[in-house]
PDB file of C-alpha atoms in Angstrom:
ATOM      1  CA  MET A   1    -107.317-109.690 -80.674  1.00 46.00           C
ATOM      2  CA  THR A   2    -105.205-111.340 -78.140  1.00 50.00           C
ATOM      3  CA  THR A   3    -105.176-114.613 -77.372  1.00 52.00           C
ATOM      4  CA  ARG A   4    -105.474-115.525 -74.010  1.00 54.00           C
ATOM      5  CA  SER A   5    -104.572-118.616 -71.999  1.00 55.00           C
ATOM      6  CA  ARG A   6    -105.776-121.272 -69.720  1.00 59.00           C
ATOM      7  CA  TRP A   7    -104.789-118.924 -66.991  1.00 60.00           C
ATOM      8  CA  GLY A   8    -106.845-115.753 -68.406  1.00 75.00           C
ATOM      9  CA  ILE A   9    -103.476-113.837 -69.468  1.00 86.00           C
ATOM     10  CA  SER A  10    -101.239-114.355 -72.434  1.00 91.00           C
ATOM     11  CA  PRO A  11     -97.527-114.169 -72.149  1.00 91.00           C
ATOM     12  CA  ARG A  12     -98.113-111.141 -74.174  1.00 94.00           C
ATOM     13  CA  GLU A  13    -100.481-109.452 -71.767  1.00 94.00           C
ATOM     14  CA  ARG A  14     -98.263-110.648 -69.350  1.00 93.00           C
ATOM     15  CA  VAL A  15     -94.842-109.008 -70.356  1.00 95.00           C
ATOM     16  CA  ARG A  16     -96.773-105.733 -72.111  1.00 95.00           C
ATOM     17  CA  ARG A  17     -98.139-105.236 -68.203  1.00 95.00           C
ATOM     18  CA  GLU A  18     -94.684-105.944 -66.686  1.00 94.00           C
ATOM     19  CA  CYS A  19     -93.209-103.180 -69.021  1.00 96.00           C
ATOM     20  CA  VAL A  20     -96.150-100.408 -68.030  1.00 96.00           C
ATOM     21  CA  ARG A  21     -94.989-101.349 -64.411  1.00 94.00           C
ATOM     22  CA  ARG A  22     -91.056-101.734 -64.618  1.00 93.00           C
ATOM     23  CA  GLY A  23     -90.332-100.310 -68.028  1.00 95.00           C
ATOM     24  CA  GLU A  24     -89.281-102.079 -71.320  1.00 96.00           C
ATOM     25  CA  ASP A  25     -85.328-101.485 -71.115  1.00 95.00           C
ATOM     26  CA  ALA A  26     -85.474-103.139 -67.432  1.00 94.00           C
ATOM     27  CA  VAL A  27     -87.711-105.923 -69.340  1.00 96.00           C
ATOM     28  CA  ILE A  28     -85.672-106.083 -71.779  1.00 96.00           C
ATOM     29  CA  ALA A  29     -81.868-106.586 -69.535  1.00 95.00           C
ATOM     30  CA  GLY A  30     -84.268-108.848 -66.989  1.00 95.00           C
ATOM     31  CA  CYS A  31     -84.834-111.441 -69.705  1.00 96.00           C
ATOM     32  CA  ILE A  32     -81.568-110.833 -71.187  1.00 96.00           C
ATOM     33  CA  ALA A  33     -79.731-111.886 -67.500  1.00 94.00           C
ATOM     34  CA  LEU A  34     -81.597-114.536 -67.388  1.00 94.00           C
ATOM     35  CA  LEU A  35     -81.245-116.009 -70.889  1.00 94.00           C
ATOM     36  CA  LYS A  36     -77.248-115.423 -70.075  1.00 92.00           C
ATOM     37  CA  GLY A  37     -77.831-117.786 -66.980  1.00 85.00           C
ATOM     38  CA  GLU A  38     -76.488-114.486 -64.840  1.00 71.00           C
ATOM     39  CA  GLU A  39     -79.423-114.247 -62.781  1.00 56.00           C
ATOM     40  CA  GLY A  40     -79.384-116.456 -59.560  1.00 49.00           C
ATOM     41  CA  GLU A  41     -75.722-117.243 -59.808  1.00 47.00           C
ATOM     42  CA  GLU A  42     -73.499-116.448 -56.822  1.00 44.00           C
ATOM     43  CA  GLY A  43     -74.227-113.135 -54.888  1.00 41.00           C
ATOM     44  CA  ASP A  44     -77.321-111.904 -58.085  1.00 49.00           C
ATOM     45  CA  GLU A  45     -80.564-111.996 -56.718  1.00 57.00           C
ATOM     46  CA  VAL A  46     -83.113-113.561 -58.989  1.00 59.00           C
ATOM     47  CA  ASP A  47     -85.986-111.643 -59.595  1.00 84.00           C
ATOM     48  CA  PRO A  48     -89.071-113.367 -58.563  1.00 89.00           C
ATOM     49  CA  GLU A  49     -91.413-110.919 -60.551  1.00 90.00           C
ATOM     50  CA  LEU A  50     -90.021-111.029 -63.397  1.00 92.00           C
ATOM     51  CA  ILE A  51     -89.719-114.364 -63.285  1.00 91.00           C
ATOM     52  CA  TYR A  52     -93.362-114.817 -62.626  1.00 90.00           C
ATOM     53  CA  ALA A  53     -94.372-112.523 -65.449  1.00 92.00           C
ATOM     54  CA  LEU A  54     -92.602-114.043 -67.942  1.00 93.00           C
ATOM     55  CA  GLY A  55     -93.619-117.774 -66.685  1.00 90.00           C
ATOM     56  CA  GLY A  56     -97.053-117.384 -65.311  1.00 88.00           C
ATOM     57  CA  PRO A  57     -98.550-119.854 -62.635  1.00 86.00           C
ATOM     58  CA  PRO A  58     -95.995-122.272 -63.603  1.00 86.00           C
ATOM     59  CA  ALA A  59     -93.298-119.673 -62.338  1.00 83.00           C
ATOM     60  CA  ARG A  60     -95.351-118.992 -59.131  1.00 83.00           C
ATOM     61  CA  TRP A  61     -92.331-120.879 -57.207  1.00 82.00           C
ATOM     62  CA  ALA A  62     -90.359-117.571 -57.786  1.00 83.00           C
ATOM     63  CA  ILE A  63     -92.700-115.861 -55.698  1.00 82.00           C
ATOM     64  CA  THR A  64     -93.590-118.210 -52.994  1.00 83.00           C
ATOM     65  CA  GLY A  65     -90.130-120.213 -52.828  1.00 82.00           C
ATOM     66  CA  GLY A  66     -91.437-123.675 -53.939  1.00 79.00           C
ATOM     67  CA  GLU A  67     -89.527-125.801 -55.650  1.00 79.00           C
ATOM     68  CA  SER A  68     -88.429-124.697 -59.073  1.00 77.00           C
ATOM     69  CA  GLY A  69     -88.184-127.389 -61.508  1.00 78.00           C
ATOM     70  CA  PRO A  70     -85.269-127.379 -64.561  1.00 84.00           C
ATOM     71  CA  THR A  71     -83.422-124.195 -64.805  1.00 86.00           C
ATOM     72  CA  TYR A  72     -83.614-124.007 -68.791  1.00 92.00           C
ATOM     73  CA  TRP A  73     -86.852-122.838 -68.183  1.00 93.00           C
ATOM     74  CA  LEU A  74     -85.876-119.625 -67.166  1.00 93.00           C
ATOM     75  CA  ARG A  75     -84.480-119.374 -70.839  1.00 95.00           C
ATOM     76  CA  VAL A  76     -87.336-120.724 -72.589  1.00 96.00           C
ATOM     77  CA  TRP A  77     -89.631-118.017 -70.453  1.00 95.00           C
ATOM     78  CA  ALA A  78     -86.433-114.941 -70.910  1.00 96.00           C
ATOM     79  CA  ALA A  79     -86.502-115.848 -74.831  1.00 98.00           C
ATOM     80  CA  ARG A  80     -90.451-116.107 -74.829  1.00 97.00           C
ATOM     81  CA  GLY A  81     -90.264-112.441 -73.206  1.00 97.00           C
ATOM     82  CA  LEU A  82     -88.383-110.857 -76.037  1.00 98.00           C
ATOM     83  CA  LEU A  83     -90.639-112.190 -78.639  1.00 97.00           C
ATOM     84  CA  TYR A  84     -92.900-109.341 -76.733  1.00 97.00           C
ATOM     85  CA  ALA A  85     -90.129-106.295 -75.395  1.00 97.00           C
ATOM     86  CA  TYR A  86     -86.853-106.119 -78.128  1.00 98.00           C
ATOM     87  CA  ASP A  87     -84.478-103.726 -78.849  1.00 97.00           C
ATOM     88  CA  GLN A  88     -80.861-104.957 -80.392  1.00 96.00           C
ATOM     89  CA  SER A  89     -79.127-105.295 -77.474  1.00 96.00           C
ATOM     90  CA  ALA A  90     -80.540-108.610 -77.107  1.00 97.00           C
ATOM     91  CA  SER A  91     -79.085-109.432 -80.514  1.00 98.00           C
ATOM     92  CA  GLY A  92     -76.216-111.131 -79.053  1.00 97.00           C
ATOM     93  CA  PRO A  93     -77.803-113.230 -76.698  1.00 97.00           C
ATOM     94  CA  ILE A  94     -80.525-114.563 -78.796  1.00 98.00           C
ATOM     95  CA  ILE A  95     -78.081-115.849 -81.427  1.00 98.00           C
ATOM     96  CA  ASP A  96     -76.447-117.460 -78.394  1.00 98.00           C
ATOM     97  CA  ALA A  97     -79.471-118.947 -77.554  1.00 98.00           C
ATOM     98  CA  LEU A  98     -79.774-120.499 -80.881  1.00 98.00           C
ATOM     99  CA  SER A  99     -77.338-122.908 -79.647  1.00 97.00           C
ATOM    100  CA  ASP A 100     -78.784-123.799 -76.299  1.00 97.00           C
ATOM    101  CA  GLU A 101     -78.684-127.597 -75.138  1.00 97.00           C
ATOM    102  CA  HIS A 102     -82.318-127.736 -74.367  1.00 97.00           C
ATOM    103  CA  TRP A 103     -84.585-127.916 -77.559  1.00 98.00           C
ATOM    104  CA  ARG A 104     -87.109-125.378 -76.307  1.00 98.00           C
ATOM    105  CA  VAL A 105     -84.540-122.523 -75.697  1.00 98.00           C
ATOM    106  CA  ARG A 106     -83.208-122.998 -79.188  1.00 98.00           C
ATOM    107  CA  GLU A 107     -87.066-123.200 -80.700  1.00 98.00           C
ATOM    108  CA  MET A 108     -88.049-120.012 -78.615  1.00 98.00           C
ATOM    109  CA  ALA A 109     -84.785-118.486 -80.187  1.00 98.00           C
ATOM    110  CA  ALA A 110     -85.807-118.831 -83.610  1.00 98.00           C
ATOM    111  CA  LYS A 111     -88.853-117.348 -83.044  1.00 98.00           C
ATOM    112  CA  VAL A 112     -87.502-114.367 -81.401  1.00 98.00           C
ATOM    113  CA  CYS A 113     -85.061-114.012 -84.446  1.00 98.00           C
ATOM    114  CA  GLY A 114     -87.983-114.427 -87.004  1.00 98.00           C
ATOM    115  CA  ARG A 115     -89.922-112.090 -85.564  1.00 97.00           C
ATOM    116  CA  HIS A 116     -87.510-108.850 -84.839  1.00 97.00           C
ATOM    117  CA  ARG A 117     -85.862-110.464 -88.270  1.00 97.00           C
ATOM    118  CA  VAL A 118     -82.122-111.009 -86.259  1.00 98.00           C
ATOM    119  CA  GLU A 119     -80.032-111.273 -89.918  1.00 97.00           C
ATOM    120  CA  ASP A 120     -77.137-112.027 -87.900  1.00 98.00           C
ATOM    121  CA  ALA A 121     -78.724-115.483 -86.911  1.00 98.00           C
ATOM    122  CA  LEU A 122     -79.003-116.550 -90.700  1.00 98.00           C
ATOM    123  CA  PRO A 123     -76.186-118.952 -90.097  1.00 98.00           C
ATOM    124  CA  GLN A 124     -76.823-120.527 -86.711  1.00 98.00           C
ATOM    125  CA  LEU A 125     -80.447-120.752 -88.254  1.00 98.00           C
ATOM    126  CA  SER A 126     -79.461-122.717 -91.142  1.00 97.00           C
ATOM    127  CA  ASP A 127     -77.667-124.809 -88.950  1.00 97.00           C
ATOM    128  CA  LEU A 128     -80.849-125.165 -87.076  1.00 97.00           C
ATOM    129  CA  ALA A 129     -82.640-126.825 -90.279  1.00 93.00           C
ATOM    130  CA  ARG A 130     -80.840-129.833 -89.164  1.00 96.00           C
ATOM    131  CA  ASP A 131     -81.732-129.944 -85.365  1.00 98.00           C
ATOM    132  CA  PRO A 132     -82.575-133.437 -84.053  1.00 97.00           C
ATOM    133  CA  ARG A 133     -85.729-131.935 -82.934  1.00 98.00           C
ATOM    134  CA  VAL A 134     -88.548-131.426 -85.410  1.00 98.00           C
ATOM    135  CA  ARG A 135     -90.250-128.324 -84.017  1.00 98.00           C
ATOM    136  CA  VAL A 136     -86.692-126.428 -83.797  1.00 98.00           C
ATOM    137  CA  GLN A 137     -86.309-127.627 -87.515  1.00 98.00           C
ATOM    138  CA  ARG A 138     -89.502-125.548 -88.483  1.00 98.00           C
ATOM    139  CA  ALA A 139     -89.033-122.182 -85.945  1.00 98.00           C
ATOM    140  CA  ALA A 140     -85.533-121.959 -87.708  1.00 98.00           C
ATOM    141  CA  GLU A 141     -86.972-122.534 -91.039  1.00 98.00           C
ATOM    142  CA  ARG A 142     -89.953-120.185 -90.559  1.00 98.00           C
ATOM    143  CA  ALA A 143     -87.404-117.598 -89.258  1.00 98.00           C
ATOM    144  CA  ALA A 144     -84.933-117.708 -91.950  1.00 97.00           C
ATOM    145  CA  ILE A 145     -88.114-117.587 -94.783  1.00 97.00           C
ATOM    146  CA  ARG A 146     -89.045-114.206 -92.301  1.00 97.00           C
ATOM    147  CA  ILE A 147     -85.930-112.907 -92.340  1.00 97.00           C
ATOM    148  CA  THR A 148     -85.140-113.386 -95.818  1.00 96.00           C
ATOM    149  CA  THR A 149     -88.520-111.958 -97.601  1.00 93.00           C
ATOM    150  CA  THR A 150     -89.209-108.427 -97.623  1.00 77.00           C
ATOM    151  CA  GLN A 151     -91.805-106.699 -95.941  1.00 66.00           C
TER     152      GLN A 151
END
């Protein structure tokens, strides 16, 4: 059963549609680039269609040219995209995101590590159990349990 968002389509559905449209490898690569902050730098073109697919209506600015808001949301949306489209090429960047300066990025990265059982993230997840944000602590704890529990 797919849960609908208040905008009528869930993030999972948006990512799946984008994978059909451009290919899963391209979506993963785009998420990694956004997560690493590589897109939108000097000379690089931010992919507005991918940003809108990942962020939904709050990312409409990518299409319309409006004000974007805090840049860390791109990393949050990119990490969330990796919940639904993932391969091993994302392991390093998602582990790096566990130490992002913004708590929402750390929380989402922990969720991705748990969902995809990223064993190499266990030391960082252990550190996040002492994060100042309770939501990050809980996400890290759940991820560590999932990674260390047999299927």
